[in-house]
């Protein structure tokens, strides 16, 4: 059954979020983040500087074949990155930039105990990391600039990828909703919904990810045995969560589901 992208006037209430969107339906909210928070977010120059640090996890994606290079980078890497388009992605930015961490306050309606990190990507005009799916929930907050997103109408179960690439890029075009986002807009993408963003002008995107553990991780040593045999590699995606699991609250139902 096809699912259209919901256009909301504001971020959903806790009850509505779990009833209608979590694991169910993508949504878009315009101007959802307070301007004072937006003004304090990491800048492109600061992001480039962070990508040069040994403690940061960074990668650069270039060219039509989505070639991927891993950091730490140097100034020379940026000088020789070649003609645009290219994209720089840095993980765990909230750990290095306190003002960017303030962005998380907007997502207390979501299960903060599943929050993984804030990944920040800077892309030049035309930059993209291709059509892909994630095994986790992601809120895409647009910083400076603008991007055009295509979001699939339903989750993909049996995905097919282009062979011979550094990244897992979907083989088939995404049949979905197309939307352009600007500063302060938020897109919510549930797990396994295909999506692709193309930068319309130099821009920053802040990806707030909510990642459940794999079953193998939950089972410890037994899980390692299962993982060695390629079993139970599916992630927990928070199915059936309710309003009781918002913020930092781990509800009894969530504990029972994990069991």
mmCIF file of C-alpha atoms in Angstrom:
data_model
loop_
_atom_site.group_PDB
_atom_site.id
_atom_site.type_symbol
_atom_site.label_atom_id
_atom_site.label_comp_id
_atom_site.label_asym_id
_atom_site.label_seq_id
_atom_site.Cartn_x
_atom_site.Cartn_y
_atom_site.Cartn_z
ATOM 1 C CA UNK A 1 0.000 0.000 0.000
ATOM 2 C CA UNK A 2 1.449 3.342 -1.047
ATOM 3 C CA UNK A 3 2.144 5.961 1.615
ATOM 4 C CA UNK A 4 2.203 9.650 0.804
ATOM 5 C CA UNK A 5 4.571 12.065 2.519
ATOM 6 C CA UNK A 6 2.652 13.847 5.279
ATOM 7 C CA UNK A 7 3.003 17.649 5.320
ATOM 8 C CA UNK A 8 2.565 18.810 8.922
ATOM 9 C CA UNK A 9 2.168 22.313 10.320
ATOM 10 C CA UNK A 10 4.305 21.443 13.354
ATOM 11 C CA UNK A 11 6.163 18.514 14.860
ATOM 12 C CA UNK A 12 3.601 15.901 15.958
ATOM 13 C CA UNK A 13 2.494 15.390 19.522
ATOM 14 C CA UNK A 14 3.909 12.394 21.334
ATOM 15 C CA UNK A 15 0.650 10.463 20.929
ATOM 16 C CA UNK A 16 0.279 11.274 17.220
ATOM 17 C CA UNK A 17 3.919 10.495 16.488
ATOM 18 C CA UNK A 18 3.728 6.908 17.701
ATOM 19 C CA UNK A 19 0.188 6.337 16.450
ATOM 20 C CA UNK A 20 0.644 7.608 12.888
ATOM 21 C CA UNK A 21 4.321 8.071 11.946
ATOM 22 C CA UNK A 22 6.881 6.018 13.900
ATOM 23 C CA UNK A 23 7.785 3.074 11.641
ATOM 24 C CA UNK A 24 4.799 3.977 9.469
ATOM 25 C CA UNK A 25 4.947 7.173 7.437
ATOM 26 C CA UNK A 26 7.462 9.881 6.444
ATOM 27 C CA UNK A 27 6.588 13.486 7.200
ATOM 28 C CA UNK A 28 7.791 17.018 6.466
ATOM 29 C CA UNK A 29 7.594 20.023 8.780
ATOM 30 C CA UNK A 30 8.572 23.474 7.532
ATOM 31 C CA UNK A 31 10.530 25.906 9.736
ATOM 32 C CA UNK A 32 10.459 23.420 12.610
ATOM 33 C CA UNK A 33 13.660 24.494 14.383
ATOM 34 C CA UNK A 34 14.006 27.733 16.334
ATOM 35 C CA UNK A 35 16.218 30.242 14.537
ATOM 36 C CA UNK A 36 18.464 30.723 17.562
ATOM 37 C CA UNK A 37 19.318 27.011 17.408
ATOM 38 C CA UNK A 38 19.868 27.175 13.653
ATOM 39 C CA UNK A 39 22.231 30.124 14.066
ATOM 40 C CA UNK A 40 24.432 28.115 16.446
ATOM 41 C CA UNK A 41 24.858 25.009 14.279
ATOM 42 C CA UNK A 42 28.270 24.012 12.966
ATOM 43 C CA UNK A 43 29.388 25.865 9.821
ATOM 44 C CA UNK A 44 30.919 24.352 6.666
ATOM 45 C CA UNK A 45 34.388 25.624 7.615
ATOM 46 C CA UNK A 46 34.066 24.198 11.129
ATOM 47 C CA UNK A 47 32.876 20.873 9.704
ATOM 48 C CA UNK A 48 35.873 20.723 7.373
ATOM 49 C CA UNK A 49 38.150 21.455 10.324
ATOM 50 C CA UNK A 50 36.513 18.698 12.370
ATOM 51 C CA UNK A 51 37.028 16.218 9.525
ATOM 52 C CA UNK A 52 40.789 16.759 9.907
ATOM 53 C CA UNK A 53 40.778 15.536 13.516
ATOM 54 C CA UNK A 54 41.963 12.011 14.318
ATOM 55 C CA UNK A 55 39.038 11.480 16.682
ATOM 56 C CA UNK A 56 36.383 12.340 14.083
ATOM 57 C CA UNK A 57 34.789 9.820 11.718
ATOM 58 C CA UNK A 58 34.584 11.485 8.305
ATOM 59 C CA UNK A 59 34.249 10.516 4.658
ATOM 60 C CA UNK A 60 34.091 12.316 1.336
ATOM 61 C CA UNK A 61 31.942 11.176 -1.588
ATOM 62 C CA UNK A 62 32.903 12.416 -5.050
ATOM 63 C CA UNK A 63 32.012 11.933 -8.693
ATOM 64 C CA UNK A 64 29.210 10.206 -10.533
ATOM 65 C CA UNK A 65 30.446 6.821 -9.311
ATOM 66 C CA UNK A 66 30.140 7.865 -5.635
ATOM 67 C CA UNK A 67 33.805 7.168 -4.846
ATOM 68 C CA UNK A 68 34.299 7.213 -1.069
ATOM 69 C CA UNK A 69 37.426 8.420 0.741
ATOM 70 C CA UNK A 70 37.812 8.239 4.522
ATOM 71 C CA UNK A 71 39.369 10.823 6.842
ATOM 72 C CA UNK A 72 41.041 12.309 8.661
ATOM 73 C CA UNK A 73 41.480 14.789 5.835
ATOM 74 C CA UNK A 74 43.958 17.581 5.158
ATOM 75 C CA UNK A 75 43.597 20.983 3.546
ATOM 76 C CA UNK A 76 45.227 19.475 0.472
ATOM 77 C CA UNK A 77 42.406 16.915 0.243
ATOM 78 C CA UNK A 78 39.877 19.724 -0.076
ATOM 79 C CA UNK A 79 42.039 21.632 -2.541
ATOM 80 C CA UNK A 80 42.293 18.555 -4.756
ATOM 81 C CA UNK A 81 38.734 17.276 -4.307
ATOM 82 C CA UNK A 82 38.140 18.086 -7.941
ATOM 83 C CA UNK A 83 35.241 19.837 -9.541
ATOM 84 C CA UNK A 84 31.901 19.723 -7.725
ATOM 85 C CA UNK A 85 29.771 17.887 -6.936
ATOM 86 C CA UNK A 86 31.167 16.334 -3.788
ATOM 87 C CA UNK A 87 29.909 15.687 -0.270
ATOM 88 C CA UNK A 88 31.619 15.645 3.131
ATOM 89 C CA UNK A 89 29.991 13.575 5.902
ATOM 90 C CA UNK A 90 31.045 13.634 9.564
ATOM 91 C CA UNK A 91 29.558 11.401 12.289
ATOM 92 C CA UNK A 92 28.904 12.175 15.978
ATOM 93 C CA UNK A 93 29.126 15.934 15.531
ATOM 94 C CA UNK A 94 27.105 16.490 18.718
ATOM 95 C CA UNK A 95 30.098 15.173 20.686
ATOM 96 C CA UNK A 96 32.399 17.865 19.300
ATOM 97 C CA UNK A 97 30.109 20.871 18.842
ATOM 98 C CA UNK A 98 27.891 21.692 21.866
ATOM 99 C CA UNK A 99 25.653 24.135 19.987
ATOM 100 C CA UNK A 100 24.859 21.471 17.399
ATOM 101 C CA UNK A 101 23.949 19.095 20.251
ATOM 102 C CA UNK A 102 21.172 21.554 21.204
ATOM 103 C CA UNK A 103 19.359 20.371 18.088
ATOM 104 C CA UNK A 104 18.468 17.188 19.976
ATOM 105 C CA UNK A 105 16.081 19.080 22.256
ATOM 106 C CA UNK A 106 13.608 19.258 19.374
ATOM 107 C CA UNK A 107 13.281 15.462 19.365
ATOM 108 C CA UNK A 108 12.229 14.664 22.921
ATOM 109 C CA UNK A 109 8.988 13.225 21.518
ATOM 110 C CA UNK A 110 11.097 10.458 19.941
ATOM 111 C CA UNK A 111 12.757 7.625 21.941
ATOM 112 C CA UNK A 112 15.955 9.427 22.932
ATOM 113 C CA UNK A 113 17.347 6.187 24.386
ATOM 114 C CA UNK A 114 17.658 4.961 20.779
ATOM 115 C CA UNK A 115 19.444 8.126 19.586
ATOM 116 C CA UNK A 116 22.662 7.244 17.768
ATOM 117 C CA UNK A 117 24.272 10.484 16.611
ATOM 118 C CA UNK A 118 24.016 13.637 14.548
ATOM 119 C CA UNK A 119 25.737 13.162 11.217
ATOM 120 C CA UNK A 120 26.375 16.394 9.339
ATOM 121 C CA UNK A 121 26.891 16.495 5.595
ATOM 122 C CA UNK A 122 28.095 19.397 3.492
ATOM 123 C CA UNK A 123 27.423 19.123 -0.236
ATOM 124 C CA UNK A 124 28.256 21.333 -3.166
ATOM 125 C CA UNK A 125 25.628 22.024 -5.798
ATOM 126 C CA UNK A 126 24.559 18.756 -7.423
ATOM 127 C CA UNK A 127 26.047 16.696 -4.603
ATOM 128 C CA UNK A 128 24.324 13.441 -3.642
ATOM 129 C CA UNK A 129 25.151 10.099 -2.074
ATOM 130 C CA UNK A 130 22.579 8.407 -4.297
ATOM 131 C CA UNK A 131 19.333 6.611 -3.610
ATOM 132 C CA UNK A 132 19.618 4.414 -0.534
ATOM 133 C CA UNK A 133 17.802 2.953 2.441
ATOM 134 C CA UNK A 134 18.706 2.956 6.131
ATOM 135 C CA UNK A 135 17.959 0.348 8.786
ATOM 136 C CA UNK A 136 17.245 3.097 11.304
ATOM 137 C CA UNK A 137 15.000 6.123 11.802
ATOM 138 C CA UNK A 138 16.386 9.465 10.657
ATOM 139 C CA UNK A 139 15.271 13.071 10.981
ATOM 140 C CA UNK A 140 16.862 15.199 8.249
ATOM 141 C CA UNK A 141 17.198 18.815 9.371
ATOM 142 C CA UNK A 142 18.134 21.204 6.593
ATOM 143 C CA UNK A 143 20.745 23.774 7.558
ATOM 144 C CA UNK A 144 21.993 26.406 5.133
ATOM 145 C CA UNK A 145 21.169 25.995 1.456
ATOM 146 C CA UNK A 146 18.510 23.768 -0.075
ATOM 147 C CA UNK A 147 18.068 20.189 -1.255
ATOM 148 C CA UNK A 148 15.577 18.249 -3.325
ATOM 149 C CA UNK A 149 14.535 14.940 -1.778
ATOM 150 C CA UNK A 150 12.777 11.953 -3.283
ATOM 151 C CA UNK A 151 11.196 9.703 -0.646
ATOM 152 C CA UNK A 152 9.804 6.265 -1.440
ATOM 153 C CA UNK A 153 6.103 5.591 -0.961
ATOM 154 C CA UNK A 154 6.591 2.321 0.909
ATOM 155 C CA UNK A 155 9.408 0.438 2.654
ATOM 156 C CA UNK A 156 11.706 -1.708 0.523
ATOM 157 C CA UNK A 157 12.152 -5.268 1.741
ATOM 158 C CA UNK A 158 14.197 -6.884 -1.046
ATOM 159 C CA UNK A 159 16.584 -4.125 -2.079
ATOM 160 C CA UNK A 160 18.883 -4.369 -5.107
ATOM 161 C CA UNK A 161 22.134 -2.387 -5.318
ATOM 162 C CA UNK A 162 24.457 -1.268 -8.100
ATOM 163 C CA UNK A 163 27.484 -3.560 -8.206
ATOM 164 C CA UNK A 164 31.071 -2.367 -7.869
ATOM 165 C CA UNK A 165 30.524 0.837 -5.864
ATOM 166 C CA UNK A 166 31.947 1.984 -2.536
ATOM 167 C CA UNK A 167 28.439 2.782 -1.264
ATOM 168 C CA UNK A 168 25.182 0.808 -1.284
ATOM 169 C CA UNK A 169 23.301 2.684 -4.016
ATOM 170 C CA UNK A 170 19.883 1.407 -5.075
ATOM 171 C CA UNK A 171 19.813 -0.038 -8.568
ATOM 172 C CA UNK A 172 16.326 1.186 -9.444
ATOM 173 C CA UNK A 173 14.994 4.782 -9.424
ATOM 174 C CA UNK A 174 12.881 5.739 -6.428
ATOM 175 C CA UNK A 175 9.145 5.946 -7.043
ATOM 176 C CA UNK A 176 8.093 8.484 -4.486
ATOM 177 C CA UNK A 177 7.290 11.963 -3.309
ATOM 178 C CA UNK A 178 9.559 14.848 -4.331
ATOM 179 C CA UNK A 179 10.039 17.840 -2.063
ATOM 180 C CA UNK A 180 12.472 20.750 -1.759
ATOM 181 C CA UNK A 181 13.669 21.754 1.710
ATOM 182 C CA UNK A 182 15.295 24.905 3.052
ATOM 183 C CA UNK A 183 16.772 26.029 6.373
ATOM 184 C CA UNK A 184 14.885 24.747 9.414
ATOM 185 C CA UNK A 185 12.789 22.150 7.583
ATOM 186 C CA UNK A 186 12.632 18.586 8.958
ATOM 187 C CA UNK A 187 12.022 15.338 7.083
ATOM 188 C CA UNK A 188 11.328 12.142 9.029
ATOM 189 C CA UNK A 189 12.287 8.937 7.189
ATOM 190 C CA UNK A 190 11.318 5.586 8.798
ATOM 191 C CA UNK A 191 13.571 2.539 8.328
ATOM 192 C CA UNK A 192 13.715 0.956 4.854
ATOM 193 C CA UNK A 193 12.023 3.880 3.065
ATOM 194 C CA UNK A 194 14.198 4.717 0.051
ATOM 195 C CA UNK A 195 15.376 8.317 -0.169
ATOM 196 C CA UNK A 196 17.758 10.448 -2.203
ATOM 197 C CA UNK A 197 18.779 14.057 -1.704
ATOM 198 C CA UNK A 198 20.292 16.276 -4.392
ATOM 199 C CA UNK A 199 21.851 19.580 -3.367
ATOM 200 C CA UNK A 200 20.415 22.594 -5.184
ATOM 201 C CA UNK A 201 23.040 24.969 -3.796
ATOM 202 C CA UNK A 202 25.896 24.482 -1.323
ATOM 203 C CA UNK A 203 24.196 23.194 1.795
ATOM 204 C CA UNK A 204 24.389 21.492 5.183
ATOM 205 C CA UNK A 205 22.106 18.655 6.286
ATOM 206 C CA UNK A 206 21.907 17.428 9.888
ATOM 207 C CA UNK A 207 20.866 13.773 10.131
ATOM 208 C CA UNK A 208 19.580 12.838 13.585
ATOM 209 C CA UNK A 209 19.609 9.051 13.675
ATOM 210 C CA UNK A 210 17.742 6.681 16.004
ATOM 211 C CA UNK A 211 19.368 3.275 15.787
ATOM 212 C CA UNK A 212 18.279 0.105 17.521
ATOM 213 C CA UNK A 213 20.740 -2.672 18.335
ATOM 214 C CA UNK A 214 20.918 -5.789 16.258
ATOM 215 C CA UNK A 215 19.436 -8.877 17.852
ATOM 216 C CA UNK A 216 22.929 -10.378 17.803
ATOM 217 C CA UNK A 217 24.173 -7.480 19.936
ATOM 218 C CA UNK A 218 21.372 -7.993 22.443
ATOM 219 C CA UNK A 219 22.178 -11.645 22.905
ATOM 220 C CA UNK A 220 25.857 -11.070 23.701
ATOM 221 C CA UNK A 221 28.047 -14.106 23.239
ATOM 222 C CA UNK A 222 25.190 -16.133 21.800
ATOM 223 C CA UNK A 223 24.506 -13.307 19.406
ATOM 224 C CA UNK A 224 28.135 -13.407 18.302
ATOM 225 C CA UNK A 225 27.716 -17.089 17.525
ATOM 226 C CA UNK A 226 24.605 -16.310 15.491
ATOM 227 C CA UNK A 227 26.364 -13.449 13.723
ATOM 228 C CA UNK A 228 29.207 -15.775 12.767
ATOM 229 C CA UNK A 229 26.629 -17.859 10.950
ATOM 230 C CA UNK A 230 24.915 -14.826 9.329
ATOM 231 C CA UNK A 231 21.777 -15.289 11.413
ATOM 232 C CA UNK A 232 19.570 -12.740 13.150
ATOM 233 C CA UNK A 233 21.274 -9.746 11.532
ATOM 234 C CA UNK A 234 18.055 -7.753 11.571
ATOM 235 C CA UNK A 235 18.013 -4.590 13.711
ATOM 236 C CA UNK A 236 15.459 -3.688 16.338
ATOM 237 C CA UNK A 237 13.522 -0.724 14.870
ATOM 238 C CA UNK A 238 11.200 0.072 17.758
ATOM 239 C CA UNK A 239 8.055 -1.578 16.432
ATOM 240 C CA UNK A 240 4.988 -0.931 18.548
ATOM 241 C CA UNK A 241 6.432 1.936 20.593
ATOM 242 C CA UNK A 242 3.880 4.243 22.170
ATOM 243 C CA UNK A 243 3.882 7.680 23.751
ATOM 244 C CA UNK A 244 5.264 6.072 26.936
ATOM 245 C CA UNK A 245 8.620 5.677 25.149
ATOM 246 C CA UNK A 246 9.213 9.344 24.343
ATOM 247 C CA UNK A 247 12.260 11.276 25.478
ATOM 248 C CA UNK A 248 14.543 9.294 27.789
ATOM 249 C CA UNK A 249 11.795 6.941 29.020
ATOM 250 C CA UNK A 250 12.183 3.214 28.402
ATOM 251 C CA UNK A 251 8.657 1.841 28.796
ATOM 252 C CA UNK A 252 7.752 -1.598 30.156
ATOM 253 C CA UNK A 253 6.312 -2.490 26.741
ATOM 254 C CA UNK A 254 9.641 -1.650 25.070
ATOM 255 C CA UNK A 255 11.532 -3.828 27.558
ATOM 256 C CA UNK A 256 9.147 -6.720 26.958
ATOM 257 C CA UNK A 257 9.489 -6.329 23.175
ATOM 258 C CA UNK A 258 13.278 -6.511 23.458
ATOM 259 C CA UNK A 259 12.971 -9.712 25.462
#
